[in-house]
mmCIF file of C-alpha atoms in Angstrom:
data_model
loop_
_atom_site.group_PDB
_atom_site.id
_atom_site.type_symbol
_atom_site.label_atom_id
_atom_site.label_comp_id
_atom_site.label_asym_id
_atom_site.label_seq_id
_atom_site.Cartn_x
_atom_site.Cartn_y
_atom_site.Cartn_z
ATOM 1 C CA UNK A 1048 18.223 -4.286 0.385
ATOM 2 C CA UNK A 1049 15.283 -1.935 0.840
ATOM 3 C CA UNK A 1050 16.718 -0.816 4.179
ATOM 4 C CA UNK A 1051 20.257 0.028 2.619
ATOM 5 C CA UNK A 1052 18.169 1.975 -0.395
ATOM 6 C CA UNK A 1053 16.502 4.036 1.730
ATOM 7 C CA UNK A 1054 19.551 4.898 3.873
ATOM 8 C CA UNK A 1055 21.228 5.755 0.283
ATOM 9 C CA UNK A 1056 18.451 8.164 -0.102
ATOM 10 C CA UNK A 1057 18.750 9.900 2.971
ATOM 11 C CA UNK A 1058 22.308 10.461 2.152
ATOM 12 C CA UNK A 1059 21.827 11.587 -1.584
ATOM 13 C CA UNK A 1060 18.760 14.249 -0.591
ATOM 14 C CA UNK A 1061 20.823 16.096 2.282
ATOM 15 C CA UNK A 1062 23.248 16.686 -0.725
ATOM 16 C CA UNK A 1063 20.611 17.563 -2.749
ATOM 17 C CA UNK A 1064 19.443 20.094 -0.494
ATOM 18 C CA UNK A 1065 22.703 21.457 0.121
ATOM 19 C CA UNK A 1066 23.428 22.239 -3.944
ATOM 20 C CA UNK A 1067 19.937 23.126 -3.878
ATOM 21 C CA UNK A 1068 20.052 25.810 -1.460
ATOM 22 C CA UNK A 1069 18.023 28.676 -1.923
ATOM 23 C CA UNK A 1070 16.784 26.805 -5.506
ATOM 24 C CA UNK A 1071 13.145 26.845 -4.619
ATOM 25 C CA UNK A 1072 10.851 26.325 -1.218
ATOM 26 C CA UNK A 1073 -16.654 -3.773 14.362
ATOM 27 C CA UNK A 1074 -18.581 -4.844 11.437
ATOM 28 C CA UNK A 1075 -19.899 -5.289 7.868
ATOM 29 C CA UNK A 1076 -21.597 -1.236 7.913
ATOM 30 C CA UNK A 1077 -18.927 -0.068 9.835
ATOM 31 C CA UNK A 1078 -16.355 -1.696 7.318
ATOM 32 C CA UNK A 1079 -18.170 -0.051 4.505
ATOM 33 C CA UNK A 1080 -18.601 3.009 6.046
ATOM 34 C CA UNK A 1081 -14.833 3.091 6.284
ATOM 35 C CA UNK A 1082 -13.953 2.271 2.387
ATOM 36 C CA UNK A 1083 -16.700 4.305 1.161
ATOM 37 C CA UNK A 1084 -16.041 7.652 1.298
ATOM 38 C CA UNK A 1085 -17.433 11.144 0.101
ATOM 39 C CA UNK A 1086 -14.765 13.219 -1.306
ATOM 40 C CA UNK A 1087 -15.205 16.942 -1.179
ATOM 41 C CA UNK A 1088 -14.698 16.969 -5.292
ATOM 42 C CA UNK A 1089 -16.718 16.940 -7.887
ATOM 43 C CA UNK A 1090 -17.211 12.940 -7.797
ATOM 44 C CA UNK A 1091 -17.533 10.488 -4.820
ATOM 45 C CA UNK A 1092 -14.065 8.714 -4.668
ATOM 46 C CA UNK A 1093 -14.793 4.947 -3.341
ATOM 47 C CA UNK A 1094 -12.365 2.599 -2.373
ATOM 48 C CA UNK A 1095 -12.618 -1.490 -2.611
ATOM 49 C CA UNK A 1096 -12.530 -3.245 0.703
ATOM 50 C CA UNK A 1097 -9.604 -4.978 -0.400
ATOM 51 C CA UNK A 1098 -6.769 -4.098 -2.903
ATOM 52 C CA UNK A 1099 -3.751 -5.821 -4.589
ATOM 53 C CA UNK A 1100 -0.164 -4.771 -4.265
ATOM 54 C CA UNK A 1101 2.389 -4.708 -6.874
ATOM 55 C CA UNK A 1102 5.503 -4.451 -5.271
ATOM 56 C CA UNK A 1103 6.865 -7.731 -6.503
ATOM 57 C CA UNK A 1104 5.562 -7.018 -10.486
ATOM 58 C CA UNK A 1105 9.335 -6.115 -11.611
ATOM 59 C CA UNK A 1106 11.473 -6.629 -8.263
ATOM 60 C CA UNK A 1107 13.903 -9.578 -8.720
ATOM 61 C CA UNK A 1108 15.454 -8.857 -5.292
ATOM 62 C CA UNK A 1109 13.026 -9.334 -3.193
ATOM 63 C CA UNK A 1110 10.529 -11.140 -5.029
ATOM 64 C CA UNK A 1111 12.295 -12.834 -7.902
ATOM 65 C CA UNK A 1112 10.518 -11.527 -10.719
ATOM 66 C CA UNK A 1113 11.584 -12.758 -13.909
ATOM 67 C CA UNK A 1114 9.323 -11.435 -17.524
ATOM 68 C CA UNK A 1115 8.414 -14.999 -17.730
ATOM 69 C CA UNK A 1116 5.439 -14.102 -14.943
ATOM 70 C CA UNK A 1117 3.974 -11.570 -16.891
ATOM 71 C CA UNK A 1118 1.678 -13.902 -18.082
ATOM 72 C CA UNK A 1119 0.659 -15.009 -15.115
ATOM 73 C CA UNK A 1120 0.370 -11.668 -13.656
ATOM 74 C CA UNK A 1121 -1.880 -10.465 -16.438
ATOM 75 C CA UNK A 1122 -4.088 -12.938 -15.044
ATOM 76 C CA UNK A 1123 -4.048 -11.930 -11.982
ATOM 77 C CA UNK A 1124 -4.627 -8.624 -13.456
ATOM 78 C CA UNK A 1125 -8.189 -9.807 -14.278
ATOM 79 C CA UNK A 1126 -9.013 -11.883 -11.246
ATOM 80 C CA UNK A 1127 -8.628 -8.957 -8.801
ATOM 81 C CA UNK A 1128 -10.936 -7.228 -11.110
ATOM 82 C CA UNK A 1129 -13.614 -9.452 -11.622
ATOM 83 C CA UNK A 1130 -13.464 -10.450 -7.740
ATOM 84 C CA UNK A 1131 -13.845 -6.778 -6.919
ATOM 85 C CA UNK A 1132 -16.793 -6.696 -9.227
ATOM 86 C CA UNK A 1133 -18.190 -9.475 -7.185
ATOM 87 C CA UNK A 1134 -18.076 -7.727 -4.008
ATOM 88 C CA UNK A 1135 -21.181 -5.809 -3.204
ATOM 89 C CA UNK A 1136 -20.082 -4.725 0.051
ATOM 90 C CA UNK A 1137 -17.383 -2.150 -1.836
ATOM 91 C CA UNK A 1138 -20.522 -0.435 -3.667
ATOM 92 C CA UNK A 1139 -19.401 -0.497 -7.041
ATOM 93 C CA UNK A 1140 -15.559 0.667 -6.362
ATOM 94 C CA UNK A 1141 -13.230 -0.292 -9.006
ATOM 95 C CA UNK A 1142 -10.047 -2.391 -8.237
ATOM 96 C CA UNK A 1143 -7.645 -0.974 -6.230
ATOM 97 C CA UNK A 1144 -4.186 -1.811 -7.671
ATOM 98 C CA UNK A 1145 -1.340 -0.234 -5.172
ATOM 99 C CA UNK A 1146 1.606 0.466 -7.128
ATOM 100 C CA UNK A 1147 5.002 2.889 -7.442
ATOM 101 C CA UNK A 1148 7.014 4.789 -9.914
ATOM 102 C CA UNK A 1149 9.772 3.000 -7.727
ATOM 103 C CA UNK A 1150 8.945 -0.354 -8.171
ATOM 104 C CA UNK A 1151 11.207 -2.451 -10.229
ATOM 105 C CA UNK A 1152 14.148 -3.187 -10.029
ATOM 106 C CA UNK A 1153 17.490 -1.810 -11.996
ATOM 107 C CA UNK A 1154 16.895 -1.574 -15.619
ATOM 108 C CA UNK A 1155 13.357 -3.063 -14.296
ATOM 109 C CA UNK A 1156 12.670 -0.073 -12.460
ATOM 110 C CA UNK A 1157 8.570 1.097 -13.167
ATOM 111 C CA UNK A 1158 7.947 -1.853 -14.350
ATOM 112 C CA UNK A 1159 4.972 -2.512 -12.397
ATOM 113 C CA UNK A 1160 3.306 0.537 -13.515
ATOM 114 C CA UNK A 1161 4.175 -0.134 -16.954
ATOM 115 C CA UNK A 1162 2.698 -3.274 -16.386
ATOM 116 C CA UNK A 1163 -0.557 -2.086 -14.936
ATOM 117 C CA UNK A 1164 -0.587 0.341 -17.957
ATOM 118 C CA UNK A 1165 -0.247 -2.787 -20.294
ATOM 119 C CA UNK A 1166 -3.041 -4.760 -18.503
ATOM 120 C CA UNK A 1167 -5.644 -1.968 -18.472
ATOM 121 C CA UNK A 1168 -5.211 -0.926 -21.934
ATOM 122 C CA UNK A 1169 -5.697 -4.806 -23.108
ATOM 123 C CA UNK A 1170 -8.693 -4.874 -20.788
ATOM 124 C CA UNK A 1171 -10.090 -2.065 -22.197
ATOM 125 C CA UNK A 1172 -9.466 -3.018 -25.971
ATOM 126 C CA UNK A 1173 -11.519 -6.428 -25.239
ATOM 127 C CA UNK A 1174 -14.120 -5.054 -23.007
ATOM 128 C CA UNK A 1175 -17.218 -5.185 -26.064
ATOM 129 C CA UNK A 1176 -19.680 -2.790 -23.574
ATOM 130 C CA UNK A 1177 -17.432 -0.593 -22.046
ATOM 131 C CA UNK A 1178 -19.563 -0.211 -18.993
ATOM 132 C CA UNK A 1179 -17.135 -1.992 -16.631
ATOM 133 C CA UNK A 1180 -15.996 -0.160 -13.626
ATOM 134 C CA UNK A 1181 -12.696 1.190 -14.009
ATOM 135 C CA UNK A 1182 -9.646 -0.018 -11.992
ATOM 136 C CA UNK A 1183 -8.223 2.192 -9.297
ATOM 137 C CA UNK A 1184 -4.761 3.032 -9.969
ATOM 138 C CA UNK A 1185 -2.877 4.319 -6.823
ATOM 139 C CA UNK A 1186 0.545 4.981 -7.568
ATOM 140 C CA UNK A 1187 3.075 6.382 -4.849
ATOM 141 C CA UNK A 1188 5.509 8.991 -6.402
ATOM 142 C CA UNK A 1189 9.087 8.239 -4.354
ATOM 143 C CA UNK A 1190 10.694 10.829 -2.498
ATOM 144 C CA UNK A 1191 14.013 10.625 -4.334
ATOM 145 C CA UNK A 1192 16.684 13.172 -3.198
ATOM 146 C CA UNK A 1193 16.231 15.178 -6.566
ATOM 147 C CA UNK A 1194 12.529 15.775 -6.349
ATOM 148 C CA UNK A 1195 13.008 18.702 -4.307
ATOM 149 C CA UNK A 1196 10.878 20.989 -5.744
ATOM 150 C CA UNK A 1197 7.131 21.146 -5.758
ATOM 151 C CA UNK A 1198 7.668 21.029 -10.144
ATOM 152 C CA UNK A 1199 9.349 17.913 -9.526
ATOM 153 C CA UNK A 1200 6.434 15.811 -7.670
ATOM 154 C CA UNK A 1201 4.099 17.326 -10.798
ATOM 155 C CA UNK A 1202 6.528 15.673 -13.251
ATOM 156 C CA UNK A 1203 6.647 12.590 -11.645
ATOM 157 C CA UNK A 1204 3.313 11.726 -11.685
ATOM 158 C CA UNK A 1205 2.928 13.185 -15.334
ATOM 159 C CA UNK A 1206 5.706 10.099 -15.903
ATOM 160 C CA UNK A 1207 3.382 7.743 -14.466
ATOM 161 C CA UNK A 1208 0.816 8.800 -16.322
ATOM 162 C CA UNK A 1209 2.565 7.359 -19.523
ATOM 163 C CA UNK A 1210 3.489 4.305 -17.894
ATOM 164 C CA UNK A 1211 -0.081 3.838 -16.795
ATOM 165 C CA UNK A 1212 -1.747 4.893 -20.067
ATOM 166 C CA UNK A 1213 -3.925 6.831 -18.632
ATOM 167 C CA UNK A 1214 -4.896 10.396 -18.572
ATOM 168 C CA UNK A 1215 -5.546 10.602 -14.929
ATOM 169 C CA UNK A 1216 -4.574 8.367 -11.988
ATOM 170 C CA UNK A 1217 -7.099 7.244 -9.381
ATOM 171 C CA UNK A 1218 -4.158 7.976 -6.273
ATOM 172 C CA UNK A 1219 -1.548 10.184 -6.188
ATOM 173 C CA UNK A 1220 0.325 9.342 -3.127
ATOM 174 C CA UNK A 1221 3.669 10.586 -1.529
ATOM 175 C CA UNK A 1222 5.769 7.394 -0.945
ATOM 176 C CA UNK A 1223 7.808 8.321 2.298
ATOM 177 C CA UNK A 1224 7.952 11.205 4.233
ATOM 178 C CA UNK A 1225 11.157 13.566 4.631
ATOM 179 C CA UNK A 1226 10.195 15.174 7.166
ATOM 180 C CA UNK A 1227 13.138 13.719 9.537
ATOM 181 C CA UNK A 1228 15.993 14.433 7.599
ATOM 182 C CA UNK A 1229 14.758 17.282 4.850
ATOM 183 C CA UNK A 1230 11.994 19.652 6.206
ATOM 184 C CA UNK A 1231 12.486 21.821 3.328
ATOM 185 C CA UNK A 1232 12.063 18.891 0.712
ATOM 186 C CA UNK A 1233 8.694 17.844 2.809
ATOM 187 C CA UNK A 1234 7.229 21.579 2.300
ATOM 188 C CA UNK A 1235 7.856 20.843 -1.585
ATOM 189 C CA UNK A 1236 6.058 17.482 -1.526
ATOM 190 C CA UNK A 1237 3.376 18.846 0.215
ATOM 191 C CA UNK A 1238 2.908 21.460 -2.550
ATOM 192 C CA UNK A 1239 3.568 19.408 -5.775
ATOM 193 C CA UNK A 1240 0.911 16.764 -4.582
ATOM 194 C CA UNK A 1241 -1.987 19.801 -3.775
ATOM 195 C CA UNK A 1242 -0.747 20.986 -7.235
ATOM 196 C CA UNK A 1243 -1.183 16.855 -8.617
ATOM 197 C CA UNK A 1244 -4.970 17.573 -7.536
ATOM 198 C CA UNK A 1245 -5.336 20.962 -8.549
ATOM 199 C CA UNK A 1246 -4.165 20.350 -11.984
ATOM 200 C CA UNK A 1247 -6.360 17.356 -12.551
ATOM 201 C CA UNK A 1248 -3.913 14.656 -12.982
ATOM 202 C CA UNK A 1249 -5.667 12.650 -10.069
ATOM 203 C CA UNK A 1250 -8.861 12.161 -8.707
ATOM 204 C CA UNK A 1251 -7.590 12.079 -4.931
ATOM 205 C CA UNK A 1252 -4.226 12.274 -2.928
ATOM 206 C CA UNK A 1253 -2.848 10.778 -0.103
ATOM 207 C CA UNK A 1254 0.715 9.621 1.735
ATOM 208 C CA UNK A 1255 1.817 6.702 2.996
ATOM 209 C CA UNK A 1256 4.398 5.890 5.603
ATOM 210 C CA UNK A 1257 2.814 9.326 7.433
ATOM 211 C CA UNK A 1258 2.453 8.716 11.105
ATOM 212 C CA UNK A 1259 -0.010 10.463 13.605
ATOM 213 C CA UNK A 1260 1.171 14.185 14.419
ATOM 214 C CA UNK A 1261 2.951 14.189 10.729
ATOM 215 C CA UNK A 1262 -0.452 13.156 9.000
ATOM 216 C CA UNK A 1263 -2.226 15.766 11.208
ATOM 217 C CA UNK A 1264 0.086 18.273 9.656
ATOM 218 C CA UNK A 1265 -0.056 17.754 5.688
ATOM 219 C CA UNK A 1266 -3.999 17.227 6.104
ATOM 220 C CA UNK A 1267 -4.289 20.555 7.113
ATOM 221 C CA UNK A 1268 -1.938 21.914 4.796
ATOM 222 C CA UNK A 1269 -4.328 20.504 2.189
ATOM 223 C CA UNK A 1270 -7.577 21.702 3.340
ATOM 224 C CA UNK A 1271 -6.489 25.137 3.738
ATOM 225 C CA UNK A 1272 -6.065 24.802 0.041
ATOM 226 C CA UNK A 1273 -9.451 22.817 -0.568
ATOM 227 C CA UNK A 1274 -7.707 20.041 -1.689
ATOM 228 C CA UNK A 1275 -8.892 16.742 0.641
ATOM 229 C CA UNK A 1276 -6.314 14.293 1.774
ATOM 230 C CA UNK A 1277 -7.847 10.909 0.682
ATOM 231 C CA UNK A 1278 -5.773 8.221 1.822
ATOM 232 C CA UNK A 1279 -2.676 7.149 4.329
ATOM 233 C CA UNK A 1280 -0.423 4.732 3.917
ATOM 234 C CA UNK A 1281 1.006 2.211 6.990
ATOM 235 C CA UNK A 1282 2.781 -0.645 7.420
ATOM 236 C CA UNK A 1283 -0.318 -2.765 9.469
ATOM 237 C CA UNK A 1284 -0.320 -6.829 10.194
ATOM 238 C CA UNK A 1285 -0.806 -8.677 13.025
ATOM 239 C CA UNK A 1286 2.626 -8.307 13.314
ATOM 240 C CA UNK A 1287 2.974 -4.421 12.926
ATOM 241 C CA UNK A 1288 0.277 -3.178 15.057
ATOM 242 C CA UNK A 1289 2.130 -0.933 18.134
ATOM 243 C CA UNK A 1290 0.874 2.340 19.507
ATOM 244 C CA UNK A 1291 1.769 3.990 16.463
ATOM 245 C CA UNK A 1292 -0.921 2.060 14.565
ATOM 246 C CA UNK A 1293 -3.100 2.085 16.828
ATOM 247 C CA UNK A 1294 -2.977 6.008 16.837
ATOM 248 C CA UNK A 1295 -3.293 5.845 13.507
ATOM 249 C CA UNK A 1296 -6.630 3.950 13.104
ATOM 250 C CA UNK A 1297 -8.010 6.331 15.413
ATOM 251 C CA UNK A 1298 -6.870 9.589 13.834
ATOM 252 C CA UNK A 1299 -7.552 8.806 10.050
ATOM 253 C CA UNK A 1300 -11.054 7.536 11.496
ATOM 254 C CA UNK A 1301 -11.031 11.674 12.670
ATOM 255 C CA UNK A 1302 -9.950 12.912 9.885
ATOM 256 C CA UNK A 1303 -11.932 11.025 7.045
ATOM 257 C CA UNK A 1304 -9.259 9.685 5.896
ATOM 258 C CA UNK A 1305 -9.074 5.763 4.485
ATOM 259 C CA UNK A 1306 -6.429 3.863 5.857
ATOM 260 C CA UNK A 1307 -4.653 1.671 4.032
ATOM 261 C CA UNK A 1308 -2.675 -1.218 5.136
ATOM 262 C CA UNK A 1309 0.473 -2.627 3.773
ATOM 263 C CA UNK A 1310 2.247 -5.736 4.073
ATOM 264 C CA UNK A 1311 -0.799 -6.968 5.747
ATOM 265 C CA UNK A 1312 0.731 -10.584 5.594
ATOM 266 C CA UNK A 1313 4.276 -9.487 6.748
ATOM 267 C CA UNK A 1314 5.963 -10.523 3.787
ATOM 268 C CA UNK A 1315 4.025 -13.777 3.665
ATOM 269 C CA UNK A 1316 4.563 -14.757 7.540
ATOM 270 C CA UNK A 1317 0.878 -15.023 8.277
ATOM 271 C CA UNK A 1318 -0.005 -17.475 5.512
ATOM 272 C CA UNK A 1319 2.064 -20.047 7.709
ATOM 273 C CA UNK A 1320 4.063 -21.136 5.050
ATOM 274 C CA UNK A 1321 7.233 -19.571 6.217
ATOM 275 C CA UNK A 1322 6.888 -20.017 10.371
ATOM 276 C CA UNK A 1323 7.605 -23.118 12.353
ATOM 277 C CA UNK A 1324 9.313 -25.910 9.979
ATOM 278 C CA UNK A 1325 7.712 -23.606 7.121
ATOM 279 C CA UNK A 1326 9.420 -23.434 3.619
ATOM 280 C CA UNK A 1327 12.168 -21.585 3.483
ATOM 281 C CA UNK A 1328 11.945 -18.269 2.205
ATOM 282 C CA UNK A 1329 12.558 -18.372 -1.814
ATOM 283 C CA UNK A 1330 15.097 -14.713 -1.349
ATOM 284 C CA UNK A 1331 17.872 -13.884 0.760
ATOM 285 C CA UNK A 1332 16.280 -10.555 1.629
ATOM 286 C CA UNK A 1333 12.796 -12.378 2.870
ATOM 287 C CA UNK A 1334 15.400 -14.538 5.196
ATOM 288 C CA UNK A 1335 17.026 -12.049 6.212
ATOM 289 C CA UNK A 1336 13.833 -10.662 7.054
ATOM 290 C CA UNK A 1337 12.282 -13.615 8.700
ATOM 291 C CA UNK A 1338 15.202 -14.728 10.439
ATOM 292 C CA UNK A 1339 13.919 -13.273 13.849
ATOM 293 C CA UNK A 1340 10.221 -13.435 13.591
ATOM 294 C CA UNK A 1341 9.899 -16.694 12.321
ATOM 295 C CA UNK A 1342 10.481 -18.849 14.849
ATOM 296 C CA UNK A 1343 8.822 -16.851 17.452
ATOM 297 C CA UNK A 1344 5.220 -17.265 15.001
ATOM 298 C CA UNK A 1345 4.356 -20.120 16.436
ATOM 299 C CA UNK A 1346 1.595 -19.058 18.896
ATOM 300 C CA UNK A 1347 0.277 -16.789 16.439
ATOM 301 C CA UNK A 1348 0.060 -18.788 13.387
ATOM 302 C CA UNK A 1349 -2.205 -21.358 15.942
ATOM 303 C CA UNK A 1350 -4.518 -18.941 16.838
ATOM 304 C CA UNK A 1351 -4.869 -17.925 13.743
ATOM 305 C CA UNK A 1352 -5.780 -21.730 12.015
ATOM 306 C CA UNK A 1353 -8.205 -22.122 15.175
ATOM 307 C CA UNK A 1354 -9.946 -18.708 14.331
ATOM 308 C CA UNK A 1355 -9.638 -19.955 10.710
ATOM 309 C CA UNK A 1356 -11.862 -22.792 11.472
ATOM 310 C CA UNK A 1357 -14.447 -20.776 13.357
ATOM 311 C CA UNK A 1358 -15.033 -18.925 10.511
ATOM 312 C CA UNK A 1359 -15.298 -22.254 8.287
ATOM 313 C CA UNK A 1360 -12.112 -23.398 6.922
ATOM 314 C CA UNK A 1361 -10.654 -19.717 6.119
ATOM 315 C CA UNK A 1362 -6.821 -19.986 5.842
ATOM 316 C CA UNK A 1363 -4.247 -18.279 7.755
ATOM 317 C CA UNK A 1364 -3.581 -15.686 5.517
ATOM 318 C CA UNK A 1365 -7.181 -14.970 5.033
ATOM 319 C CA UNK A 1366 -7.792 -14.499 8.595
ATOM 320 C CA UNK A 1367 -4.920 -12.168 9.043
ATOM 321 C CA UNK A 1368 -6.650 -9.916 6.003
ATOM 322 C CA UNK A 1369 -9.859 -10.384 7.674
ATOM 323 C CA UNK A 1370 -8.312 -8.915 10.477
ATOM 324 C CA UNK A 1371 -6.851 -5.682 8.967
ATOM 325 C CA UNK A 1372 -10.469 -5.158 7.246
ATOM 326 C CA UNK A 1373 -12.214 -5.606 10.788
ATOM 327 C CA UNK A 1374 -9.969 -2.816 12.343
ATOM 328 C CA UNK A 1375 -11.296 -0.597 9.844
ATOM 329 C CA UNK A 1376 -8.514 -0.850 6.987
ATOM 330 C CA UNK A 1377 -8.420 -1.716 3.555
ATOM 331 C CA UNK A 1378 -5.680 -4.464 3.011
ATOM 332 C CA UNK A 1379 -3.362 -4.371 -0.142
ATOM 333 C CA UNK A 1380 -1.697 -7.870 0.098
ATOM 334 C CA UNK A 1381 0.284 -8.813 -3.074
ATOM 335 C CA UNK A 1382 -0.039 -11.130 -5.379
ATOM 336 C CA UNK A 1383 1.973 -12.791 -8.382
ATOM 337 C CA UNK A 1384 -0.658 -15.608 -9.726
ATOM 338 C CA UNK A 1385 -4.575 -15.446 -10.208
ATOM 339 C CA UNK A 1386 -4.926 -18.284 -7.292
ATOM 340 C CA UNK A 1387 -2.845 -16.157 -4.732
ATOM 341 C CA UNK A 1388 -5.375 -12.875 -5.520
ATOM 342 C CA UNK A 1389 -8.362 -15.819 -5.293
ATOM 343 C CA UNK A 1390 -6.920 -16.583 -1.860
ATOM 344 C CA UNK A 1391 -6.989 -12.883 -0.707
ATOM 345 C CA UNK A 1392 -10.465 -12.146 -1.742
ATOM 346 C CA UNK A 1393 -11.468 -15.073 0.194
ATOM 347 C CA UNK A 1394 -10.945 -12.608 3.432
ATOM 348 C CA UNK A 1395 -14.221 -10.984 2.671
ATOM 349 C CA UNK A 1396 -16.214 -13.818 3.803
ATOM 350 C CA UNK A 1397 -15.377 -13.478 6.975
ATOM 351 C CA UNK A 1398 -16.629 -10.819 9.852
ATOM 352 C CA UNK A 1399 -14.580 -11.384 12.935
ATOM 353 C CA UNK A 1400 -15.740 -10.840 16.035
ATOM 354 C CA UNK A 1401 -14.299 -8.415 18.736
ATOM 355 C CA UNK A 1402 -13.473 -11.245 21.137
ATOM 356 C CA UNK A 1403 -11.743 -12.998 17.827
ATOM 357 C CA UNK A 1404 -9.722 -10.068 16.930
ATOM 358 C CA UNK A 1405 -8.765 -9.624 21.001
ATOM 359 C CA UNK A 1406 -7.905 -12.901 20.853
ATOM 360 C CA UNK A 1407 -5.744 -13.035 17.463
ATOM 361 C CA UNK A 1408 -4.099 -9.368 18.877
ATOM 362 C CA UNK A 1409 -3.271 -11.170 22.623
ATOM 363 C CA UNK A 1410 -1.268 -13.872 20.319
ATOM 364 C CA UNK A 1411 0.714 -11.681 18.713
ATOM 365 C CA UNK A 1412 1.597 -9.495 21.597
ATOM 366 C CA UNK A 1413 2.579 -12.762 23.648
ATOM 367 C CA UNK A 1414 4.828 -14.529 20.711
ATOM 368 C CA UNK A 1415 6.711 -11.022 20.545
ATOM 369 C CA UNK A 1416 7.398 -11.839 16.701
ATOM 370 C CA UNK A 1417 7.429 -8.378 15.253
ATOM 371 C CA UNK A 1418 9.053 -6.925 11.801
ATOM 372 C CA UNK A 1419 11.392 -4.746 10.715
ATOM 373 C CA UNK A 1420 9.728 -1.272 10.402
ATOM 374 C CA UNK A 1421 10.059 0.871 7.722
ATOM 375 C CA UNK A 1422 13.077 3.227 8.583
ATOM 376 C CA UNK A 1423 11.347 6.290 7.455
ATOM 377 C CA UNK A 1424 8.021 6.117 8.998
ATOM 378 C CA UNK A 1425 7.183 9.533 10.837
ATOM 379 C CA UNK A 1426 5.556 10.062 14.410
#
């Protein structure tokens, strides 16, 4: 579904741009070293060593949401606070809370920024001191085939805004690059998000699904107008992690820049409930997804229990987040109850070891599971 949606889009923005012609142009410090970082704004803009993702708050498709969670997702909500709060090796950062303008489906569709916006503003109303940290709200503006001019981005994230109910979001991030099929529309995302900072509506920027070379490009862009890129973007698991990753890692260490990773369990593969004899996946889309990775998972999903139980009884899932955090990432695995977002946290007990991660890496490479890539991931 996500695959067709995105081809739709490539489709609708090369008409846009034709009726639009001429309209407008290793460790612990290490791992805290790498989430912590100086901005060159008037505040220090620190991010969590782990986040939550909120691509299933609203998407029936995929996930199956029905309103009936929201309950349960308010809870959440709170646990991904208070856990965040608990960790002293993030140095005070609020939640991180990865969300879009694009998530939702149908009549759905922002619904998991409205429901962020609902959460915070009932968190705030019953917090008596006031003094807790605030959540950080990172919201990915989508590169839909009418936002083609630099105005356009601007708008959008002044639409968030109200969905979020509040004045100024944490992240401000371009969802997908169009750099491969619209160069022109690119230029104009480039500008509306140095215009998001300028004008105050966030405290940092930053892209996602931006590879190497194309990152290289926009953070320059950026600093020639003073405006620091925070933040990339990636698809990153044990089961996404090719020589475009890899790259990655290396240049946003270069750069400054925080790299975040999404889908860090692929979809729910790496929690081993879905590989090998596993449950079967609860949407057509997830099977469809699965359908070639899964049974190859095996070797994997092994290493990862026996790595698990180095570490003292850490589950699957938590060792492939463990992972992510140890290459120098901040994970953003989702969660739709408070017990899933207790089971991510859990990660941050561990500190693999170099000859762990080698070992969990060698795994993967030898099962040759791998997942779909997102189509419109640059170089």
């Amino acid at each position: 579904e996500k695959i067709l949606h995105y081809r739709a889009m490539v489709a609708l923005s090369m008409i846009a741009l034709r009726s639009n012609a001429g309209a407008g142009r290793a460790r612990s410090d290490r791992r805290q070293q790498t989430t912590m970082m100086a901005m060159k704004g008037p505040k220090e803009f620190s991010v969590p060593r782990l986040g939550t993702g909120t691509w299933a708050w609203g998407n029936k498709v995929v996930w199956g949401y029905d309103i009936s969670m929201d309950a349960e997702l308010g809870r959440a909500y709170e646990a991904a606070r208070r856990l965040t709060a608990c960790d002293q090796a993030s140095n005070g950062a609020g939640a991180l809370f990865d969300t879009g303008d694009s998530y939702g489906t149908g009549r759905l569709s922002g619904r998991s920024e409205v429901l962020l916006g609902e959460f915070g503003e009932r968190h705030r109303s019953e917090d008596d001191d006031g003094e807790g940290e605030e959540a950080l709200l990172a919201t990915k503006l989508a590169t839909y085939p009418w936002r083609v001019t630099r105005r356009s981005m601007v708008s959008a994230c002044e639409a968030s805004l109200r969905r979020l109910k509040v004045d100024k979001v944490g992240l401000a991030q371009i969802h997908w690059p169009a750099s491969n099929y619209n160069p022109l529309q690119e230029q104009a995302l480039w500008r509306g998000l140095g215009d998001i900072y300028d004008g105050g509506l966030a405290r940092a920027v930053g892209v996602s699904n931006y590879g190497p070379k194309q990152l290289k490009k926009i953070h320059a862009y950026l600093a020639g107008r003073g405006v620091p890129l925070a933040t990339c973007q990636v698809q990153l698991s044990l089961l996404s992690y090719g020589p475009m990753q890899k790259e990655l890692v290396a240049v946003c260490a270069d750069l400054g820049v925080t790299l975040i990773a999404y889908s860090p369990l692929a979809l729910g593969l790496l929690t081993g409930k879905y590989g090998e004899g596993g449950a079967k996946a609860p949407t057509a889309i997830r099977s469809l997804a699965f359908r070639k990775a899964a049974p190859k998972c095996g070797p994997l999903l092994r290493e990862l229990e026996r790595v698990g139980e180095e570490c003292g009884g850490l589950t699957q899932g938590q060792v492939a987040l463990a992972w992510c955090v140890a290459k120098g990432t901040v994970p953003i695995p989702g969660a739709k109850t408070a017990a899933q977002v207790e089971q991510n946290f859990g990660a941050l007990g561990a500190d693999l070891t170099a000859s762990q991660c080698a070992a969990l890496e060698r795994a993967a490479e030898e099962s040759g599971a791998r997942v779909q890539q997102n189509i419109f991931q640059t170089e």
